[in-house]
Every structure is written in structure tokens, then in C-alpha cells.
PDB file with one MODEL, atoms N, CA, C and O in Angstrom:
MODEL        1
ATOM      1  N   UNK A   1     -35.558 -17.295 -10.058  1.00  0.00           N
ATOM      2  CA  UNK A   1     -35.040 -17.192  -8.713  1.00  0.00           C
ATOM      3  C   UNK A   1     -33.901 -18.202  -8.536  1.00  0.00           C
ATOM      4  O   UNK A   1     -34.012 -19.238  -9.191  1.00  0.00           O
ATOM      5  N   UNK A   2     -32.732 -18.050  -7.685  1.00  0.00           N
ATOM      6  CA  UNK A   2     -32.136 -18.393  -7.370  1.00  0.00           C
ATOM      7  C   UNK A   2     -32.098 -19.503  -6.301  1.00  0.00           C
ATOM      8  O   UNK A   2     -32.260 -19.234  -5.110  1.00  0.00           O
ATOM      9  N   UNK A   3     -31.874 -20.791  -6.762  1.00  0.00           N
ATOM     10  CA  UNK A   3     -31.814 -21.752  -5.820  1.00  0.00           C
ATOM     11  C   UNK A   3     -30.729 -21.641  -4.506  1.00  0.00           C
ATOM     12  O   UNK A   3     -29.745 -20.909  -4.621  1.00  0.00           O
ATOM     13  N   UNK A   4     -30.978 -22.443  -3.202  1.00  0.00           N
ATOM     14  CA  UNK A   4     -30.156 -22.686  -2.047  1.00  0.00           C
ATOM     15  C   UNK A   4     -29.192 -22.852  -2.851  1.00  0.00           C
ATOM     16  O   UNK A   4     -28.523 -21.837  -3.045  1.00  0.00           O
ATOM     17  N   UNK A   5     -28.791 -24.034  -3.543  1.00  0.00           N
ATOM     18  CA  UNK A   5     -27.254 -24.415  -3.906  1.00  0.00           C
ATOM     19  C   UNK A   5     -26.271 -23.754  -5.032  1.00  0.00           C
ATOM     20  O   UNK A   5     -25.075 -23.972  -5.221  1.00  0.00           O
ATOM     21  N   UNK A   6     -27.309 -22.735  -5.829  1.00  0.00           N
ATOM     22  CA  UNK A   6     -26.523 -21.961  -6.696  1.00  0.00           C
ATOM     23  C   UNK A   6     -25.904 -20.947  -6.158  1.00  0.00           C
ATOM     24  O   UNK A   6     -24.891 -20.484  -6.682  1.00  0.00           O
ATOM     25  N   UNK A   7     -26.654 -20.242  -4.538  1.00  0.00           N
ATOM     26  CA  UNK A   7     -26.025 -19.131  -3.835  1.00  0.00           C
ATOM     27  C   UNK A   7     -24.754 -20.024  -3.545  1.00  0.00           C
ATOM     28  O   UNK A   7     -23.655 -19.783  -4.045  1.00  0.00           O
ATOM     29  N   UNK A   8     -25.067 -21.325  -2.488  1.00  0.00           N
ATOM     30  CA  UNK A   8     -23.904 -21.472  -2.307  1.00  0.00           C
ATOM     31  C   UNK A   8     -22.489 -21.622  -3.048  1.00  0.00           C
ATOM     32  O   UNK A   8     -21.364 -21.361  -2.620  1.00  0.00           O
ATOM     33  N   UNK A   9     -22.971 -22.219  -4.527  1.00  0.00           N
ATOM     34  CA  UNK A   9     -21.872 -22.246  -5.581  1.00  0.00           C
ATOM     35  C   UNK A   9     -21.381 -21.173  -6.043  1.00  0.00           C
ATOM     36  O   UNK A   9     -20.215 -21.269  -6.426  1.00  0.00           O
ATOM     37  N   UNK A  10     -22.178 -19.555  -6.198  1.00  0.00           N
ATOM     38  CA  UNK A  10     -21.621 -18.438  -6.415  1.00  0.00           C
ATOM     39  C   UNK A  10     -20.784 -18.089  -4.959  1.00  0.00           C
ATOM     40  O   UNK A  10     -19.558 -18.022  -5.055  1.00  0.00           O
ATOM     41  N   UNK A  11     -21.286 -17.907  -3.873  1.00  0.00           N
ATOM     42  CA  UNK A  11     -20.569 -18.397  -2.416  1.00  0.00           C
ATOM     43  C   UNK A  11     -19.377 -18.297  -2.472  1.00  0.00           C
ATOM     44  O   UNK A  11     -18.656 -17.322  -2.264  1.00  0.00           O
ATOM     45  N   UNK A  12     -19.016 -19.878  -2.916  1.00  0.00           N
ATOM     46  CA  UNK A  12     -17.602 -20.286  -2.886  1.00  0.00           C
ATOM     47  C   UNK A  12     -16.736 -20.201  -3.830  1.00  0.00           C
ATOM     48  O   UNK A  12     -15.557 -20.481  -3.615  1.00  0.00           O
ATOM     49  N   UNK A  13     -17.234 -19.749  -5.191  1.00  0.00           N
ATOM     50  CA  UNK A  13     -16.551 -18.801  -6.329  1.00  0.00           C
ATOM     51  C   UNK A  13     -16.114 -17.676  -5.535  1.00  0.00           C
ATOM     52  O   UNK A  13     -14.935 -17.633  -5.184  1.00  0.00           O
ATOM     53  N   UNK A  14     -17.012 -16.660  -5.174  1.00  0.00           N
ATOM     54  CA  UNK A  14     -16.180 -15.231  -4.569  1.00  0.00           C
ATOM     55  C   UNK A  14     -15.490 -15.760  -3.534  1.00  0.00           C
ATOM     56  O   UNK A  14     -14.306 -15.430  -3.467  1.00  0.00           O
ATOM     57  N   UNK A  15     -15.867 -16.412  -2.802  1.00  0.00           N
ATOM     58  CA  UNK A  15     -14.631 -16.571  -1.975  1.00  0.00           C
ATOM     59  C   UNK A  15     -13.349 -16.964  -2.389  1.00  0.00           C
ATOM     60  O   UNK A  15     -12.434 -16.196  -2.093  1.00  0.00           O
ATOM     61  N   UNK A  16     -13.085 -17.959  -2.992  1.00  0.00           N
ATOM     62  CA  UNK A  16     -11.543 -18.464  -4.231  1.00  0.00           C
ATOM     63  C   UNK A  16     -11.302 -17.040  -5.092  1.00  0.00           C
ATOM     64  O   UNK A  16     -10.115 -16.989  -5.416  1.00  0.00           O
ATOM     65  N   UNK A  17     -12.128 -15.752  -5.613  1.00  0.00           N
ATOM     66  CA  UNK A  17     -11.395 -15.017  -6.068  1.00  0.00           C
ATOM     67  C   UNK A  17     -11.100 -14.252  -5.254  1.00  0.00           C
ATOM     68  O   UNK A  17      -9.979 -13.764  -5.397  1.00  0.00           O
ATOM     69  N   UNK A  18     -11.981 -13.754  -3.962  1.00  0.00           N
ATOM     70  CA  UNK A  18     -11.245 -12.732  -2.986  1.00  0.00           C
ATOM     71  C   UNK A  18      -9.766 -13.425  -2.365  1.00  0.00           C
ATOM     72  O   UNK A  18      -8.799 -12.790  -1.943  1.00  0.00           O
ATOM     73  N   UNK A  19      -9.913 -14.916  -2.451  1.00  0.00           N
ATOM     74  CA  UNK A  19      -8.575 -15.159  -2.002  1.00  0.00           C
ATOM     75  C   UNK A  19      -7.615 -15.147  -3.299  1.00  0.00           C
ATOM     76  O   UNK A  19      -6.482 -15.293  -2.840  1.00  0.00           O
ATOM     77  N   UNK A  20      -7.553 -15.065  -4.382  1.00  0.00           N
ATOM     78  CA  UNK A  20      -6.930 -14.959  -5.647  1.00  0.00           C
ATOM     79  C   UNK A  20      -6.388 -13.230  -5.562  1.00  0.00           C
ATOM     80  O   UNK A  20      -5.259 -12.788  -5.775  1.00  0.00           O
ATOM     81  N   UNK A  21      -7.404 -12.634  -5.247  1.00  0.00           N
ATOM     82  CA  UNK A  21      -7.302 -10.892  -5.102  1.00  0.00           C
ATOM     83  C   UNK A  21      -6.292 -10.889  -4.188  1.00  0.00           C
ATOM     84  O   UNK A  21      -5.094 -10.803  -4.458  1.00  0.00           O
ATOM     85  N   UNK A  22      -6.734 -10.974  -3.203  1.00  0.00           N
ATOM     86  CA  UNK A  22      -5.389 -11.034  -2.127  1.00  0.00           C
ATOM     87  C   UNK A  22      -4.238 -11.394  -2.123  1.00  0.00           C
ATOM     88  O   UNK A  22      -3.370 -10.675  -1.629  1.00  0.00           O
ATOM     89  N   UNK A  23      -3.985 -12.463  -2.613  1.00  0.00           N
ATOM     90  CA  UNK A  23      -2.866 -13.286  -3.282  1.00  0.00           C
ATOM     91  C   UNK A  23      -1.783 -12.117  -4.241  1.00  0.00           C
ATOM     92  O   UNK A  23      -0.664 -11.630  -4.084  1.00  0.00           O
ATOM     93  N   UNK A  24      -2.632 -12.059  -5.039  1.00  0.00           N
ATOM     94  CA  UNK A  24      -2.371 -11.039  -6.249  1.00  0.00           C
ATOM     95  C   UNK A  24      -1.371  -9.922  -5.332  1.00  0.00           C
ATOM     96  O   UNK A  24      -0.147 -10.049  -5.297  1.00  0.00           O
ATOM     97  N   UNK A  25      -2.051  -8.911  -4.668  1.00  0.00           N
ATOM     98  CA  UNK A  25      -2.193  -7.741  -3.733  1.00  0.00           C
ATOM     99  C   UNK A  25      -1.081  -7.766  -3.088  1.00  0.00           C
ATOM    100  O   UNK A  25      -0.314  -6.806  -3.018  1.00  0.00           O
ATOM    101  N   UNK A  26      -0.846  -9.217  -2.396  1.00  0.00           N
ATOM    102  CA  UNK A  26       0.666  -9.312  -1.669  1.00  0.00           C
ATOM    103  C   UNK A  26       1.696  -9.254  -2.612  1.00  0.00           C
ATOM    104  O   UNK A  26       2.744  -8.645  -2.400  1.00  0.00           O
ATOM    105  N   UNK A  27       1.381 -10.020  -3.919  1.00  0.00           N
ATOM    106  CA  UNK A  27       2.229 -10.048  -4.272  1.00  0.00           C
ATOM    107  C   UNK A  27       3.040  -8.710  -4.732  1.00  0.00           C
ATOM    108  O   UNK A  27       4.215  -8.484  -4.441  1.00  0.00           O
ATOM    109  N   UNK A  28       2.173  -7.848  -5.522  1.00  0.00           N
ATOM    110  CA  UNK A  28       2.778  -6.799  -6.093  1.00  0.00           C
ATOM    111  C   UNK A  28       3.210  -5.787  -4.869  1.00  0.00           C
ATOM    112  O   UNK A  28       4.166  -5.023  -5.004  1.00  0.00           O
ATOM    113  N   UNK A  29       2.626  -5.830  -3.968  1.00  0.00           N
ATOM    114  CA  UNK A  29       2.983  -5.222  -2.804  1.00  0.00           C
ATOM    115  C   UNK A  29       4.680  -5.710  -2.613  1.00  0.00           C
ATOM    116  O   UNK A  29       5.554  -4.897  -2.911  1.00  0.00           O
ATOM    117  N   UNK A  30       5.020  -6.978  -2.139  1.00  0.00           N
ATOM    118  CA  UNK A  30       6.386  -7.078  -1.784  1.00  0.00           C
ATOM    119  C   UNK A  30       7.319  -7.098  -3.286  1.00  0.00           C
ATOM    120  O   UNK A  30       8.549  -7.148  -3.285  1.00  0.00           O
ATOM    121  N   UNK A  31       6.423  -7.044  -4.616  1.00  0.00           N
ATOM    122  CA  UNK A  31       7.818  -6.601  -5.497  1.00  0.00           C
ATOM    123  C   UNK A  31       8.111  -5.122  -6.201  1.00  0.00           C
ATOM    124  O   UNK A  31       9.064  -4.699  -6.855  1.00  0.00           O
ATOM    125  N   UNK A  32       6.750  -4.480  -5.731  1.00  0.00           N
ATOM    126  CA  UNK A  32       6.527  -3.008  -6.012  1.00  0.00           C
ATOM    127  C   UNK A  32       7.216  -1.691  -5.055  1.00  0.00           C
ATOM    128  O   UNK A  32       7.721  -0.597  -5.307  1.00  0.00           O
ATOM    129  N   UNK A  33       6.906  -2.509  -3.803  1.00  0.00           N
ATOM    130  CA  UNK A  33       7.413  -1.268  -2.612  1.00  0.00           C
ATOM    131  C   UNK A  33       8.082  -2.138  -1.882  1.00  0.00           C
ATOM    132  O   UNK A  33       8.523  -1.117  -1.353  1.00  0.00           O
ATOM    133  N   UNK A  34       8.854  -3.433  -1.048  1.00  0.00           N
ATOM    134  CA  UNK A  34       9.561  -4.039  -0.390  1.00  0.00           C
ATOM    135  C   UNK A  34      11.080  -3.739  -1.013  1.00  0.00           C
ATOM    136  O   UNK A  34      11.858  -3.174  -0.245  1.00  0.00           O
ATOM    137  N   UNK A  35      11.550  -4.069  -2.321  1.00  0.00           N
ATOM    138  CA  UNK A  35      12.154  -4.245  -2.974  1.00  0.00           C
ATOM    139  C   UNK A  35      13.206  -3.260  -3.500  1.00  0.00           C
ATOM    140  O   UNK A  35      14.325  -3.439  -3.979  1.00  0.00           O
ATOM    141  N   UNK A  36      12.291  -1.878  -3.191  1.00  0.00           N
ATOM    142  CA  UNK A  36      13.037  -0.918  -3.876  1.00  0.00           C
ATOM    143  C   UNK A  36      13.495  -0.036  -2.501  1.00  0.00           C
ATOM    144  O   UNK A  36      12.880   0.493  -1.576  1.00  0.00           O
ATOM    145  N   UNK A  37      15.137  -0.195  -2.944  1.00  0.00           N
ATOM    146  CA  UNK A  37      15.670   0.561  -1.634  1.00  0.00           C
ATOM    147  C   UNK A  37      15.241   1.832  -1.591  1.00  0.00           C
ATOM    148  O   UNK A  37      14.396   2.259  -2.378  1.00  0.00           O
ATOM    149  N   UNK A  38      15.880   2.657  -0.512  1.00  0.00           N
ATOM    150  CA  UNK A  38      16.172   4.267  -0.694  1.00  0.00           C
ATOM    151  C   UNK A  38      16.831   5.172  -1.633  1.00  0.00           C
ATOM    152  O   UNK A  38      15.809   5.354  -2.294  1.00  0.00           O
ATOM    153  N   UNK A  39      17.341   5.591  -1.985  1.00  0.00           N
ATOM    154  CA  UNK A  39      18.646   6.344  -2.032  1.00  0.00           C
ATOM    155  C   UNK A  39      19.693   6.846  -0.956  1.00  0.00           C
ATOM    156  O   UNK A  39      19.101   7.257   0.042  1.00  0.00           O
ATOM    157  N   UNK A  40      21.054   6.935  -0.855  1.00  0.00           N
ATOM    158  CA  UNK A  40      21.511   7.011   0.488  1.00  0.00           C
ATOM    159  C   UNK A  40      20.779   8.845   0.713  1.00  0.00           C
ATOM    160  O   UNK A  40      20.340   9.122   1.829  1.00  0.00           O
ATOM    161  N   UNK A  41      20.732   9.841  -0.319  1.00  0.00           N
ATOM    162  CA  UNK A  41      20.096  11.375  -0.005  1.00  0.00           C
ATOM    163  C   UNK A  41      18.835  10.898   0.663  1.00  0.00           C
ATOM    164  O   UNK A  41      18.553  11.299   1.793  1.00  0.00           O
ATOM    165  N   UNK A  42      18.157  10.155   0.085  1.00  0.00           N
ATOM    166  CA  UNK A  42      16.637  10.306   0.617  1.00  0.00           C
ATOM    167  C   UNK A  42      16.621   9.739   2.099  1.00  0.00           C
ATOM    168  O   UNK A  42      15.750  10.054   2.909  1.00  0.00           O
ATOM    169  N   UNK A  43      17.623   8.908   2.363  1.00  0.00           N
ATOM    170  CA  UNK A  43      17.843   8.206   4.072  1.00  0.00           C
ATOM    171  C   UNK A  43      17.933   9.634   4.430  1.00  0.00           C
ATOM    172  O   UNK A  43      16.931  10.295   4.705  1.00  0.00           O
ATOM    173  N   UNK A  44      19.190  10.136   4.427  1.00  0.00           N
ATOM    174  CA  UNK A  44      19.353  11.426   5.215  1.00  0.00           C
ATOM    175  C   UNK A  44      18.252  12.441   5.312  1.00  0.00           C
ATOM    176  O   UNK A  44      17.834  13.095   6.268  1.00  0.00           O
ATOM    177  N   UNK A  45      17.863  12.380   3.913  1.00  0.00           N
ATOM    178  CA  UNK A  45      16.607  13.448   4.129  1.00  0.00           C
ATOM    179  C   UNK A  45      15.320  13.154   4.954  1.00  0.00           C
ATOM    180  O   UNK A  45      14.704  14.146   5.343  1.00  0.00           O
ATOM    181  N   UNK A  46      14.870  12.030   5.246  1.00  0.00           N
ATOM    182  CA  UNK A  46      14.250  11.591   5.872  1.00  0.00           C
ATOM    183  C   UNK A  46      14.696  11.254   7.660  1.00  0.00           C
ATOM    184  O   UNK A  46      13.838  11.092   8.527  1.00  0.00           O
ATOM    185  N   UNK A  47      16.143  11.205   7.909  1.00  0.00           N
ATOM    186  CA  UNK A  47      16.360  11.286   8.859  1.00  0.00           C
ATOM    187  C   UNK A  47      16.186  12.696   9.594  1.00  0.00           C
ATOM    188  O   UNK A  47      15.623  12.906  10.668  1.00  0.00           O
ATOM    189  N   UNK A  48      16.833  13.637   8.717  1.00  0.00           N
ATOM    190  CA  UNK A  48      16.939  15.029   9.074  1.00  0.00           C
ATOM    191  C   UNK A  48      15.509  15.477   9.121  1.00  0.00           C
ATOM    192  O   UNK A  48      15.235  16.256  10.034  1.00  0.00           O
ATOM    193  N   UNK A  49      14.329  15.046   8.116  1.00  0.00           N
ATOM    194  CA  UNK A  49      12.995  15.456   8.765  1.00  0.00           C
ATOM    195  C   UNK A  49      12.175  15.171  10.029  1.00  0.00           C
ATOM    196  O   UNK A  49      11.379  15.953  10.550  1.00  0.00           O
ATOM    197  N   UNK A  50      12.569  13.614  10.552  1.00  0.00           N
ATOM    198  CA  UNK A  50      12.426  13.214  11.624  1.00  0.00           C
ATOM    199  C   UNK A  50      12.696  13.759  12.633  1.00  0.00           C
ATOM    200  O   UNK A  50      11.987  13.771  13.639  1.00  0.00           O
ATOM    201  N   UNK A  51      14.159  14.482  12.450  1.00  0.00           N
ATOM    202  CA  UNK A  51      14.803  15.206  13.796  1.00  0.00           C
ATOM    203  C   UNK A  51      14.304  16.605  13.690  1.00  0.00           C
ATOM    204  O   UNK A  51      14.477  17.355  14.651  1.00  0.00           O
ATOM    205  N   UNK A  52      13.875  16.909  12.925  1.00  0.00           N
ATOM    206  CA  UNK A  52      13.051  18.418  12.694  1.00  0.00           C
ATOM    207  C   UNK A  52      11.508  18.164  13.582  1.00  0.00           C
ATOM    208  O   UNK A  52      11.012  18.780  14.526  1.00  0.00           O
ATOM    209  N   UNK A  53      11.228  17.442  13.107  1.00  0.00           N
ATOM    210  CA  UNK A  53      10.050  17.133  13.383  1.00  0.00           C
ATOM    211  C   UNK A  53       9.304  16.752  15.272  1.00  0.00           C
ATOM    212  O   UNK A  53       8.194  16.814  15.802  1.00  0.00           O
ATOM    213  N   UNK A  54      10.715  16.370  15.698  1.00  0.00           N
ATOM    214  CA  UNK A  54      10.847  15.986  16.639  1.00  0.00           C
ATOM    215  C   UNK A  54      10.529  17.366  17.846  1.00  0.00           C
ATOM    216  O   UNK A  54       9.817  17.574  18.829  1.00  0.00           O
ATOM    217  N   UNK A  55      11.687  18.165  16.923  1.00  0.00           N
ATOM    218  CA  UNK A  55      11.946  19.470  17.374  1.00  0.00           C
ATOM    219  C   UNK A  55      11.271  20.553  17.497  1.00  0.00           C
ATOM    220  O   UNK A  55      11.353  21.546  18.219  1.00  0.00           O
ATOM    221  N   UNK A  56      10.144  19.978  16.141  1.00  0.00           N
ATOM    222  CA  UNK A  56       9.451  21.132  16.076  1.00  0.00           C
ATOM    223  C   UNK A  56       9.324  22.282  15.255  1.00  0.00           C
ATOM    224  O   UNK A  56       8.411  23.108  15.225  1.00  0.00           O
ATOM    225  N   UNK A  57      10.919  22.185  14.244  1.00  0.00           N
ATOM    226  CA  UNK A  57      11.343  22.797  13.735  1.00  0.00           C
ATOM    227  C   UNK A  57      10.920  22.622  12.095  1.00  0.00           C
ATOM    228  O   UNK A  57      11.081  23.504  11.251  1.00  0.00           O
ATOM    229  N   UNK A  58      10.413  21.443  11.875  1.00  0.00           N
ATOM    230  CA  UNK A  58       9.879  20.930  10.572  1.00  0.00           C
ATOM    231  C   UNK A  58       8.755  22.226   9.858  1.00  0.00           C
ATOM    232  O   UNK A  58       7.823  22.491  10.617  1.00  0.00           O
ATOM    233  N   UNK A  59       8.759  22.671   9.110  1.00  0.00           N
ATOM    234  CA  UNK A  59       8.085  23.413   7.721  1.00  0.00           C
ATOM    235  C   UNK A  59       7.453  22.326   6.490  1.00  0.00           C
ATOM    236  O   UNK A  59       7.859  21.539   5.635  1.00  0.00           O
ATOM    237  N   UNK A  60       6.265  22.841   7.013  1.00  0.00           N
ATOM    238  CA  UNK A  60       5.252  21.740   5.601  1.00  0.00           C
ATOM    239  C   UNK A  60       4.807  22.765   4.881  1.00  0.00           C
ATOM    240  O   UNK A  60       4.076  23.709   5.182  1.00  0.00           O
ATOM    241  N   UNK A  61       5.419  22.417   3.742  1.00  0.00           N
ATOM    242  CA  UNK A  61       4.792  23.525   2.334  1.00  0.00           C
ATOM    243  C   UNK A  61       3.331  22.752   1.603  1.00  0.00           C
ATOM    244  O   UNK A  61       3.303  21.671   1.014  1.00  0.00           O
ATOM    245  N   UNK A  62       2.255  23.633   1.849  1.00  0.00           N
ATOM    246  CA  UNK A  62       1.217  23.055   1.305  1.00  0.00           C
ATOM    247  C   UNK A  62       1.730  23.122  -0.388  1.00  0.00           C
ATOM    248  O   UNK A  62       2.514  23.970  -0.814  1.00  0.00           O
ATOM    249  N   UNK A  63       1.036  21.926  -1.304  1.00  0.00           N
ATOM    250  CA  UNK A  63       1.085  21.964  -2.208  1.00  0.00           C
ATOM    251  C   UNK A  63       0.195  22.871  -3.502  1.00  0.00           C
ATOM    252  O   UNK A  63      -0.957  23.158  -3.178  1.00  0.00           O
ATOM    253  N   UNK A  64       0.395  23.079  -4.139  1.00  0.00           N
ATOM    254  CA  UNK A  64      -0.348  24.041  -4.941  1.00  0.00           C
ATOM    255  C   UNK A  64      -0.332  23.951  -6.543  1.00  0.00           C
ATOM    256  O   UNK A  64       0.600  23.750  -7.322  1.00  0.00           O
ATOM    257  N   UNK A  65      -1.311  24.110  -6.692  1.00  0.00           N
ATOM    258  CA  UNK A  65      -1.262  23.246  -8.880  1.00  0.00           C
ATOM    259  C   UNK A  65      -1.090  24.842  -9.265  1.00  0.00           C
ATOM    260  O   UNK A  65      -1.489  25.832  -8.651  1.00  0.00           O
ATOM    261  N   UNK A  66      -0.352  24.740 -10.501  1.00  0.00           N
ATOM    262  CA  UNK A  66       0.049  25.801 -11.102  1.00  0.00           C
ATOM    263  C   UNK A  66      -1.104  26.232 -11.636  1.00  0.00           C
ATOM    264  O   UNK A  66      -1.125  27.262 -12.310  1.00  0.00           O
TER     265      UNK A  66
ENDMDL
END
């Protein structure tokens, strides 16, 4: 069985790696997806879906596996 002070020492291990995880998480986050611009097509295309969308006029093609 597990003593009071060994919970607490496993305790404060997971806690230092959930904060290590997190750490991690931001990081690849702002050099994975922050970092990487648009393309100037994909701005427009994304603008022009917005204004479709707005309108009402937007078409969603369900996807389908060959």
C-alpha cells in the first residue's frame, strides 16, 4: 500500500509533467499553425466563402471516399 507521502510525491510529479505537457502543446501550437501564413488565393477564397455564406448562397459538398 501506498503511503500519505508517496501519493503526495507521485502528486507533484504529475503535476510538473502536466505542466511540461502544456508547455510542450503551446509550443508547437505557435510554430505549427501561428506561423504559417495564407496564401494570397486562399485569403480570397475564404473571403468569398464568408460572403457566400453570409448570403446564403454558400454550397457544402459532403465528402465521399472513393
Amino acid at each position: 500500500m501506498t503511503t500519505e507521502t508517496e501519493l503526495k510525491e507521485l502528486k507533484e510529479t504529475v503535476a510538473v509533467l502536466v505542466k511540461k505537457v502544456d508547455n510542450m502543446s503551446a509550443l508547437l501550437a505557435k510554430r505549427l499553425i501561428e506561423t504559417v501564413e495564407p496564401l494570397p488565393d486562399e485569403v480570397e477564397e475564404y473571403q468569398k466563402f464568408q460572403e457566400e455564406k453570409k448570403s446564403g448562397t454558400a454550397d457544402l459538398i459532403l465528402w465521399k471516399d472513393p
